Short mmCIF file of C-alpha atoms in Angstrom, two decimals:
data_model
loop_
_atom_site.label_atom_id
_atom_site.label_comp_id
_atom_site.label_asym_id
_atom_site.label_seq_id
_atom_site.Cartn_x
_atom_site.Cartn_y
_atom_site.Cartn_z
CA ASP B 1 -6.73 11.33 13.39
CA GLN B 2 -6.75 7.83 11.93
CA GLN B 3 -3.69 5.82 12.72
CA VAL B 4 -2.51 2.36 12.05
CA LYS B 5 0.50 1.16 13.96
CA GLN B 6 2.86 -1.67 13.50
CA ASN B 7 5.10 -1.51 16.46
CA SER B 8 7.52 -4.13 15.44
CA PRO B 9 9.73 -2.98 12.54
CA SER B 10 11.10 -6.59 12.18
CA LEU B 11 10.54 -10.18 13.09
CA SER B 12 12.70 -13.23 12.70
CA VAL B 13 11.27 -16.68 12.68
CA GLN B 14 12.56 -20.16 12.02
CA GLU B 15 11.14 -22.12 9.08
CA GLY B 16 8.22 -24.27 10.09
CA ARG B 17 7.28 -22.13 13.08
CA ILE B 18 4.56 -19.60 13.52
CA SER B 19 4.93 -16.03 12.55
CA ILE B 20 2.77 -13.43 14.29
CA LEU B 21 2.49 -9.95 12.96
CA ASN B 22 0.65 -7.32 14.94
CA CYS B 23 -1.28 -4.11 14.20
CA ASP B 24 -3.02 -1.60 16.30
CA TYR B 25 -5.56 1.04 15.14
CA THR B 26 -7.35 4.05 16.66
CA ASN B 27 -10.32 4.52 14.40
CA SER B 28 -13.41 2.39 15.10
CA MET B 29 -15.83 3.64 12.55
CA PHE B 30 -14.82 1.49 9.71
CA ASP B 31 -13.56 -1.86 10.81
CA TYR B 32 -12.33 -3.37 7.68
CA PHE B 33 -8.59 -4.24 7.35
CA LEU B 34 -6.27 -5.71 4.91
CA TRP B 35 -2.80 -7.22 4.85
CA TYR B 36 -0.46 -6.74 2.09
CA LYS B 37 2.96 -8.39 1.46
CA LYS B 38 5.78 -6.61 -0.31
CA TYR B 39 9.02 -8.01 -1.70
CA PRO B 40 11.95 -5.67 -2.46
CA ALA B 41 11.62 -3.85 -5.80
CA GLU B 42 8.11 -4.98 -6.23
CA GLY B 43 4.70 -3.44 -5.45
CA PRO B 44 2.63 -4.71 -2.48
CA THR B 45 0.17 -7.55 -3.27
CA PHE B 46 -2.91 -8.20 -1.38
CA LEU B 47 -2.80 -11.14 1.07
CA ILE B 48 -5.88 -11.36 3.28
CA SER B 49 -8.65 -9.12 4.71
CA ILE B 50 -11.17 -9.09 7.61
CA SER B 51 -14.25 -7.17 8.31
CA SER B 52 -15.93 -6.23 11.74
CA ILE B 53 -18.57 -9.02 11.40
CA LYS B 54 -15.86 -11.56 11.84
CA ASP B 55 -13.08 -12.02 14.38
CA LYS B 56 -11.05 -14.46 12.26
CA ASN B 57 -10.47 -15.12 8.63
CA GLU B 58 -8.40 -17.88 7.33
CA ASP B 59 -6.74 -18.62 3.96
CA GLY B 60 -4.44 -21.45 3.76
CA ARG B 61 -1.45 -20.78 5.95
CA PHE B 62 -2.60 -17.24 6.74
CA THR B 63 -5.09 -16.34 9.42
CA VAL B 64 -5.98 -12.84 10.50
CA PHE B 65 -7.57 -12.22 13.90
CA LEU B 66 -9.52 -9.11 14.85
CA ASN B 67 -10.00 -7.98 18.48
CA LYS B 68 -12.21 -4.97 18.23
CA SER B 69 -12.22 -4.23 21.95
CA ALA B 70 -8.59 -3.99 22.03
CA LYS B 71 -8.50 -2.37 18.51
CA HIS B 72 -5.83 -4.89 17.58
CA LEU B 73 -5.35 -7.29 14.66
CA SER B 74 -2.80 -9.95 14.00
CA LEU B 75 -1.64 -12.02 11.11
CA HIS B 76 -0.55 -15.57 11.76
CA ILE B 77 1.44 -17.59 9.27
CA VAL B 78 1.77 -21.30 9.94
CA PRO B 79 4.00 -22.89 9.05
CA SER B 80 6.41 -20.19 8.00
CA GLN B 81 8.39 -20.59 4.85
CA PRO B 82 11.56 -18.85 3.58
CA GLY B 83 9.38 -17.41 0.70
CA ASP B 84 7.30 -15.60 3.31
CA SER B 85 10.33 -13.31 3.98
CA ALA B 86 9.01 -9.85 3.01
CA VAL B 87 7.64 -6.69 4.44
CA TYR B 88 3.99 -6.90 5.70
CA PHE B 89 1.72 -3.91 5.78
CA CYS B 90 -1.65 -3.80 7.56
CA ALA B 91 -4.10 -1.24 6.25
CA GLU B 92 -7.44 0.04 7.43
CA SER B 93 -10.24 0.93 4.88
CA LEU B 94 -12.00 4.12 5.63
CA GLY B 95 -14.97 3.20 3.55
CA THR B 96 -14.04 5.98 1.22
CA ASP B 97 -11.89 3.97 -1.21
CA LYS B 98 -8.80 5.09 0.63
CA LEU B 99 -6.58 2.91 2.90
CA ILE B 100 -4.46 3.96 5.76
CA PHE B 101 -1.19 1.91 5.93
CA GLY B 102 0.86 0.97 8.87
CA THR B 103 4.73 1.39 8.73
CA GLY B 104 5.27 -2.31 7.94
CA THR B 105 7.05 -5.24 9.63
CA ARG B 106 9.97 -6.92 7.88
CA LEU B 107 9.59 -10.71 8.37
CA GLN B 108 12.69 -12.91 7.92
CA VAL B 109 12.07 -16.70 7.90
CA PHE B 110 15.41 -18.62 8.27
CA PRO B 111 16.13 -22.33 7.73
CA ASP G 1 -5.53 -10.59 -13.57
CA VAL G 2 -5.43 -6.91 -12.72
CA LYS G 3 -2.34 -5.35 -14.22
CA VAL G 4 -0.92 -1.99 -13.08
CA THR G 5 2.21 -0.85 -14.96
CA GLN G 6 4.50 1.99 -14.20
CA SER G 7 6.57 3.66 -16.94
CA SER G 8 9.96 3.21 -15.28
CA ARG G 9 11.44 0.86 -12.65
CA TYR G 10 14.37 3.16 -11.85
CA LEU G 11 14.91 6.87 -12.52
CA VAL G 12 17.71 9.19 -11.75
CA LYS G 13 17.03 13.02 -12.01
CA ARG G 14 18.78 16.18 -11.12
CA THR G 15 17.43 18.77 -8.50
CA GLY G 16 15.09 21.22 -10.29
CA GLU G 17 14.19 18.94 -13.13
CA LYS G 18 10.57 18.21 -13.94
CA VAL G 19 9.70 14.66 -13.52
CA PHE G 20 6.79 12.53 -14.89
CA LEU G 21 5.87 9.22 -13.50
CA GLU G 22 3.18 7.36 -15.46
CA CYS G 23 0.82 4.65 -14.51
CA VAL G 24 -1.54 2.55 -16.53
CA GLN G 25 -4.21 0.06 -15.36
CA ASP G 26 -6.12 -2.36 -17.44
CA MET G 27 -9.15 -3.17 -15.26
CA ASP G 28 -11.38 -0.23 -15.88
CA HIS G 29 -10.94 0.79 -12.19
CA GLU G 30 -12.46 4.06 -11.27
CA ASN G 31 -9.90 4.92 -8.55
CA MET G 32 -6.14 5.49 -8.94
CA PHE G 33 -3.60 6.32 -6.20
CA TRP G 34 -0.11 7.53 -5.91
CA TYR G 35 2.00 6.60 -2.77
CA ARG G 36 5.52 6.98 -1.74
CA GLN G 37 7.28 4.44 0.46
CA ASP G 38 10.07 5.47 2.71
CA PRO G 39 11.85 3.27 5.37
CA GLY G 40 10.08 3.51 8.68
CA LEU G 41 7.21 5.53 7.19
CA GLY G 42 5.19 2.91 5.45
CA LEU G 43 3.08 3.92 2.45
CA ARG G 44 1.94 7.57 2.40
CA LEU G 45 -0.78 8.80 0.00
CA ILE G 46 0.24 11.59 -2.22
CA TYR G 47 -2.79 11.98 -4.47
CA PHE G 48 -5.95 10.06 -5.29
CA SER G 49 -8.31 10.23 -8.30
CA TYR G 50 -11.83 8.78 -8.32
CA ASP G 51 -12.66 9.72 -11.91
CA VAL G 52 -11.17 11.27 -15.07
CA LYS G 53 -10.01 14.70 -14.40
CA MET G 54 -10.98 14.44 -10.79
CA LYS G 55 -8.26 14.52 -8.04
CA GLU G 56 -8.04 14.67 -4.32
CA LYS G 57 -4.95 15.49 -2.18
CA GLY G 58 -3.68 12.86 0.02
CA ASP G 59 -1.52 13.11 3.07
CA ILE G 60 1.65 14.57 1.44
CA PRO G 61 0.72 16.40 -1.71
CA GLU G 62 3.33 19.32 -1.35
CA GLY G 63 5.63 19.33 -4.31
CA TYR G 64 3.52 17.06 -6.49
CA SER G 65 0.77 17.37 -8.91
CA VAL G 66 -1.29 14.83 -10.83
CA SER G 67 -3.05 14.38 -14.14
CA ARG G 68 -5.83 12.01 -15.16
CA GLU G 69 -7.00 12.61 -18.66
CA LYS G 70 -8.06 9.13 -19.48
CA LYS G 71 -9.58 6.56 -17.11
CA GLU G 72 -6.76 4.04 -17.35
CA ARG G 73 -3.81 6.46 -16.93
CA PHE G 74 -2.64 8.47 -13.89
CA SER G 75 0.44 10.62 -13.94
CA LEU G 76 2.39 12.02 -11.05
CA ILE G 77 4.36 15.16 -11.70
CA LEU G 78 7.26 16.61 -9.77
CA GLU G 79 7.32 20.19 -10.86
CA SER G 80 10.81 20.82 -9.49
CA ALA G 81 12.56 17.63 -8.14
CA SER G 82 14.25 17.96 -4.80
CA THR G 83 16.54 15.55 -3.07
CA ASN G 84 13.90 14.87 -0.37
CA GLN G 85 11.71 13.45 -3.06
CA THR G 86 14.12 10.55 -3.49
CA SER G 87 11.80 7.57 -2.77
CA MET G 88 10.02 4.53 -4.07
CA TYR G 89 6.80 5.58 -5.83
CA LEU G 90 3.92 3.18 -6.06
CA CYS G 91 0.85 3.44 -8.11
CA ALA G 92 -2.45 1.57 -7.25
CA SER G 93 -5.92 1.31 -8.57
CA SER G 94 -9.28 -0.12 -7.31
CA PHE G 95 -13.02 -0.26 -8.06
CA SER G 96 -15.12 2.38 -6.38
CA ALA G 97 -17.40 0.65 -3.81
CA GLY G 98 -16.02 1.50 -0.38
CA PHE G 99 -14.21 -1.40 0.94
CA ASN G 100 -11.98 -2.61 -1.79
CA GLU G 101 -8.58 -3.93 -2.20
CA GLN G 102 -6.07 -1.77 -4.13
CA PHE G 103 -3.86 -3.39 -6.79
CA PHE G 104 -0.37 -1.95 -7.07
CA GLY G 105 2.16 -1.54 -9.76
CA PRO G 106 5.78 -2.56 -9.37
CA GLY G 107 6.99 0.86 -8.21
CA THR G 108 9.46 3.40 -9.49
CA ARG G 109 12.54 3.93 -7.49
CA LEU G 110 13.38 7.78 -8.04
CA THR G 111 16.65 9.14 -7.06
CA VAL G 112 17.06 12.93 -7.20
CA LEU G 113 20.67 14.07 -7.19
#
């Protein structure tokens, strides 16, 4: 049973500081992960991805780290901005065009 | 830019009504998906289509059906709406090549009274 878990339903961070969102997975066969960001009343938008051939992928203020031995990935946002306040979903690609999504973490960045 | 559109942003229906949710994508994607999003449950896959007239059940297909008569259009049908189908419905599309990001529409907030 493939599962993707985001154990923190919410996170509150001060503007300018680092936000760290975590995700754990159980399936090791297809190590390709994506992060999506979702604002209220909008669809999720793709943010960043990482495959098993890397342990880090960076795009501007966003960096995703993959720890395969721990089956854990994390998204770092530095520096955090109020516009980053949203729900963040991690997702695992099964290599079959389908994605398994986590339950999401609501990030609030306050001034 | 990929554009995925959904026919309604907000919809209110009564128990027992037949409900149609429409989704259109303009990027010639092979794959189309219907999800529902509920608090604390994340995004759950209802149905998936990898080609015209082809469909595959997702994790929660009960109470739903789908139709894909044209490549760009994927419809979700609630045969007899129930209150537990009140949710945010999200449509997505992607190319067919294994590891690919999905592009989402804006969602339809459905309330069943």
